[in-house]
Amino acid sequence: MKKQYMISIALLLIILFASVSNPSKTDYVSFVKEEISNEAGGFFGMISGPIINSFTTKKNFGLFSIYETRVEGSKEKLLAVGLFNNFIWLHTPEISPN
């Protein structure tokens, strides 16, 4: 009986922490800007913020959020899950070398 209470309390604490640490859209934009800066250089990271913000949608599920960045007219998209103040890429565009 005591083991069930401990498991229930642990699960409740994990759920509470996940809901409190669900990252915001601003956090996502900062994350993507940093990723772009690391890949393409600081200049592109500086100018990418407003563009990323305007083309990003957030679906909030309480414990986590799904972020999709898609430029109009493009089939390519960025897709990430935000959970525990971290982001996990689900889909990034394929970049083929020339």
JSON list of C-alpha atoms in Angstrom, two decimals:
[
{"chain": "A", "resi": 1, "resn": "MET", "atom": "CA", "xyz": [0.00, 0.00, 0.00]},
{"chain": "A", "resi": 2, "resn": "LYS", "atom": "CA", "xyz": [2.80, 2.40, 0.89]},
{"chain": "A", "resi": 3, "resn": "LYS", "atom": "CA", "xyz": [4.56, 1.58, -2.39]},
{"chain": "A", "resi": 4, "resn": "GLN", "atom": "CA", "xyz": [1.46, 2.63, -4.35]},
{"chain": "A", "resi": 5, "resn": "TYR", "atom": "CA", "xyz": [1.38, 5.99, -2.57]},
{"chain": "A", "resi": 6, "resn": "MET", "atom": "CA", "xyz": [5.06, 6.58, -3.29]},
{"chain": "A", "resi": 7, "resn": "ILE", "atom": "CA", "xyz": [4.59, 5.75, -6.99]},
{"chain": "A", "resi": 8, "resn": "SER", "atom": "CA", "xyz": [1.52, 7.99, -7.17]},
{"chain": "A", "resi": 9, "resn": "ILE", "atom": "CA", "xyz": [3.33, 10.89, -5.50]},
{"chain": "A", "resi": 10, "resn": "ALA", "atom": "CA", "xyz": [6.37, 10.46, -7.78]},
{"chain": "A", "resi": 11, "resn": "LEU", "atom": "CA", "xyz": [4.15, 10.40, -10.86]},
{"chain": "A", "resi": 12, "resn": "LEU", "atom": "CA", "xyz": [2.25, 13.46, -9.66]},
{"chain": "A", "resi": 13, "resn": "LEU", "atom": "CA", "xyz": [5.52, 15.34, -9.08]},
{"chain": "A", "resi": 14, "resn": "ILE", "atom": "CA", "xyz": [6.77, 14.45, -12.57]},
{"chain": "A", "resi": 15, "resn": "ILE", "atom": "CA", "xyz": [3.51, 15.66, -14.12]},
{"chain": "A", "resi": 16, "resn": "LEU", "atom": "CA", "xyz": [3.64, 18.87, -12.07]},
{"chain": "A", "resi": 17, "resn": "PHE", "atom": "CA", "xyz": [7.27, 19.52, -13.06]},
{"chain": "A", "resi": 18, "resn": "ALA", "atom": "CA", "xyz": [6.50, 18.84, -16.74]},
{"chain": "A", "resi": 19, "resn": "SER", "atom": "CA", "xyz": [3.60, 21.31, -16.75]},
{"chain": "A", "resi": 20, "resn": "VAL", "atom": "CA", "xyz": [5.62, 24.01, -14.98]},
{"chain": "A", "resi": 21, "resn": "SER", "atom": "CA", "xyz": [8.68, 23.54, -17.20]},
{"chain": "A", "resi": 22, "resn": "ASN", "atom": "CA", "xyz": [6.79, 23.52, -20.52]},
{"chain": "A", "resi": 23, "resn": "PRO", "atom": "CA", "xyz": [8.90, 25.91, -22.67]},
{"chain": "A", "resi": 24, "resn": "SER", "atom": "CA", "xyz": [7.39, 28.99, -24.29]},
{"chain": "A", "resi": 25, "resn": "LYS", "atom": "CA", "xyz": [7.43, 30.06, -27.94]},
{"chain": "A", "resi": 26, "resn": "THR", "atom": "CA", "xyz": [10.08, 32.65, -27.02]},
{"chain": "A", "resi": 27, "resn": "ASP", "atom": "CA", "xyz": [12.26, 29.84, -25.64]},
{"chain": "A", "resi": 28, "resn": "TYR", "atom": "CA", "xyz": [11.81, 27.92, -28.90]},
{"chain": "A", "resi": 29, "resn": "VAL", "atom": "CA", "xyz": [12.74, 30.94, -31.04]},
{"chain": "A", "resi": 30, "resn": "SER", "atom": "CA", "xyz": [15.88, 31.46, -28.94]},
{"chain": "A", "resi": 31, "resn": "PHE", "atom": "CA", "xyz": [16.76, 27.77, -29.30]},
{"chain": "A", "resi": 32, "resn": "VAL", "atom": "CA", "xyz": [16.38, 27.83, -33.10]},
{"chain": "A", "resi": 33, "resn": "LYS", "atom": "CA", "xyz": [18.35, 31.10, -33.36]},
{"chain": "A", "resi": 34, "resn": "GLU", "atom": "CA", "xyz": [21.19, 29.49, -31.40]},
{"chain": "A", "resi": 35, "resn": "GLU", "atom": "CA", "xyz": [21.09, 26.40, -33.63]},
{"chain": "A", "resi": 36, "resn": "ILE", "atom": "CA", "xyz": [21.21, 28.58, -36.75]},
{"chain": "A", "resi": 37, "resn": "SER", "atom": "CA", "xyz": [24.08, 30.63, -35.30]},
{"chain": "A", "resi": 38, "resn": "ASN", "atom": "CA", "xyz": [26.03, 27.45, -34.61]},
{"chain": "A", "resi": 39, "resn": "GLU", "atom": "CA", "xyz": [25.44, 26.10, -38.11]},
{"chain": "A", "resi": 40, "resn": "ALA", "atom": "CA", "xyz": [25.50, 29.20, -40.33]},
{"chain": "A", "resi": 41, "resn": "GLY", "atom": "CA", "xyz": [27.19, 31.90, -38.28]},
{"chain": "A", "resi": 42, "resn": "GLY", "atom": "CA", "xyz": [26.19, 34.70, -35.92]},
{"chain": "A", "resi": 43, "resn": "PHE", "atom": "CA", "xyz": [24.79, 37.05, -38.56]},
{"chain": "A", "resi": 44, "resn": "PHE", "atom": "CA", "xyz": [22.08, 34.62, -39.67]},
{"chain": "A", "resi": 45, "resn": "GLY", "atom": "CA", "xyz": [21.20, 33.92, -36.05]},
{"chain": "A", "resi": 46, "resn": "MET", "atom": "CA", "xyz": [20.71, 37.63, -35.39]},
{"chain": "A", "resi": 47, "resn": "ILE", "atom": "CA", "xyz": [18.32, 38.21, -38.30]},
{"chain": "A", "resi": 48, "resn": "SER", "atom": "CA", "xyz": [16.44, 34.91, -37.99]},
{"chain": "A", "resi": 49, "resn": "GLY", "atom": "CA", "xyz": [14.52, 35.67, -34.77]},
{"chain": "A", "resi": 50, "resn": "PRO", "atom": "CA", "xyz": [11.58, 37.67, -36.18]},
{"chain": "A", "resi": 51, "resn": "ILE", "atom": "CA", "xyz": [11.32, 35.33, -39.18]},
{"chain": "A", "resi": 52, "resn": "ILE", "atom": "CA", "xyz": [11.21, 32.23, -37.00]},
{"chain": "A", "resi": 53, "resn": "ASN", "atom": "CA", "xyz": [8.68, 33.82, -34.66]},
{"chain": "A", "resi": 54, "resn": "SER", "atom": "CA", "xyz": [6.28, 34.78, -37.46]},
{"chain": "A", "resi": 55, "resn": "PHE", "atom": "CA", "xyz": [6.34, 31.34, -39.14]},
{"chain": "A", "resi": 56, "resn": "THR", "atom": "CA", "xyz": [6.09, 29.21, -35.98]},
{"chain": "A", "resi": 57, "resn": "THR", "atom": "CA", "xyz": [2.96, 27.67, -34.52]},
{"chain": "A", "resi": 58, "resn": "LYS", "atom": "CA", "xyz": [2.76, 26.15, -31.05]},
{"chain": "A", "resi": 59, "resn": "LYS", "atom": "CA", "xyz": [0.39, 23.39, -29.97]},
{"chain": "A", "resi": 60, "resn": "ASN", "atom": "CA", "xyz": [0.30, 23.28, -26.17]},
{"chain": "A", "resi": 61, "resn": "PHE", "atom": "CA", "xyz": [-0.64, 19.95, -24.60]},
{"chain": "A", "resi": 62, "resn": "GLY", "atom": "CA", "xyz": [-0.05, 21.07, -21.02]},
{"chain": "A", "resi": 63, "resn": "LEU", "atom": "CA", "xyz": [2.84, 18.73, -20.21]},
{"chain": "A", "resi": 64, "resn": "PHE", "atom": "CA", "xyz": [4.65, 19.39, -23.49]},
{"chain": "A", "resi": 65, "resn": "SER", "atom": "CA", "xyz": [4.33, 21.52, -26.63]},
{"chain": "A", "resi": 66, "resn": "ILE", "atom": "CA", "xyz": [4.86, 20.84, -30.32]},
{"chain": "A", "resi": 67, "resn": "TYR", "atom": "CA", "xyz": [6.45, 23.62, -32.36]},
{"chain": "A", "resi": 68, "resn": "GLU", "atom": "CA", "xyz": [6.22, 23.75, -36.15]},
{"chain": "A", "resi": 69, "resn": "THR", "atom": "CA", "xyz": [8.10, 26.30, -38.24]},
{"chain": "A", "resi": 70, "resn": "ARG", "atom": "CA", "xyz": [7.09, 26.37, -41.89]},
{"chain": "A", "resi": 71, "resn": "VAL", "atom": "CA", "xyz": [7.75, 29.12, -44.40]},
{"chain": "A", "resi": 72, "resn": "GLU", "atom": "CA", "xyz": [4.73, 29.82, -46.60]},
{"chain": "A", "resi": 73, "resn": "GLY", "atom": "CA", "xyz": [4.97, 28.10, -49.96]},
{"chain": "A", "resi": 74, "resn": "SER", "atom": "CA", "xyz": [7.60, 25.66, -48.74]},
{"chain": "A", "resi": 75, "resn": "LYS", "atom": "CA", "xyz": [7.13, 21.95, -48.13]},
{"chain": "A", "resi": 76, "resn": "GLU", "atom": "CA", "xyz": [10.02, 21.87, -45.68]},
{"chain": "A", "resi": 77, "resn": "LYS", "atom": "CA", "xyz": [9.42, 22.42, -41.98]},
{"chain": "A", "resi": 78, "resn": "LEU", "atom": "CA", "xyz": [11.08, 22.31, -38.59]},
{"chain": "A", "resi": 79, "resn": "LEU", "atom": "CA", "xyz": [9.24, 20.24, -36.00]},
{"chain": "A", "resi": 80, "resn": "ALA", "atom": "CA", "xyz": [10.25, 20.00, -32.36]},
{"chain": "A", "resi": 81, "resn": "VAL", "atom": "CA", "xyz": [8.82, 18.92, -29.02]},
{"chain": "A", "resi": 82, "resn": "GLY", "atom": "CA", "xyz": [9.35, 21.14, -26.00]},
{"chain": "A", "resi": 83, "resn": "LEU", "atom": "CA", "xyz": [9.50, 19.21, -22.73]},
{"chain": "A", "resi": 84, "resn": "PHE", "atom": "CA", "xyz": [11.16, 19.95, -19.38]},
{"chain": "A", "resi": 85, "resn": "ASN", "atom": "CA", "xyz": [12.64, 23.23, -20.74]},
{"chain": "A", "resi": 86, "resn": "ASN", "atom": "CA", "xyz": [14.37, 21.30, -23.55]},
{"chain": "A", "resi": 87, "resn": "PHE", "atom": "CA", "xyz": [13.67, 20.80, -27.23]},
{"chain": "A", "resi": 88, "resn": "ILE", "atom": "CA", "xyz": [13.86, 17.57, -29.20]},
{"chain": "A", "resi": 89, "resn": "TRP", "atom": "CA", "xyz": [13.92, 17.72, -32.99]},
{"chain": "A", "resi": 90, "resn": "LEU", "atom": "CA", "xyz": [11.31, 15.53, -34.65]},
{"chain": "A", "resi": 91, "resn": "HIS", "atom": "CA", "xyz": [11.92, 16.77, -38.19]},
{"chain": "A", "resi": 92, "resn": "THR", "atom": "CA", "xyz": [14.48, 19.01, -39.83]},
{"chain": "A", "resi": 93, "resn": "PRO", "atom": "CA", "xyz": [14.83, 19.74, -43.55]},
{"chain": "A", "resi": 94, "resn": "GLU", "atom": "CA", "xyz": [17.18, 17.57, -45.56]},
{"chain": "A", "resi": 95, "resn": "ILE", "atom": "CA", "xyz": [20.05, 19.68, -46.85]},
{"chain": "A", "resi": 96, "resn": "SER", "atom": "CA", "xyz": [21.84, 18.09, -49.76]},
{"chain": "A", "resi": 97, "resn": "PRO", "atom": "CA", "xyz": [25.39, 19.16, -50.59]},
{"chain": "A", "resi": 98, "resn": "ASN", "atom": "CA", "xyz": [25.86, 20.75, -54.02]}
]
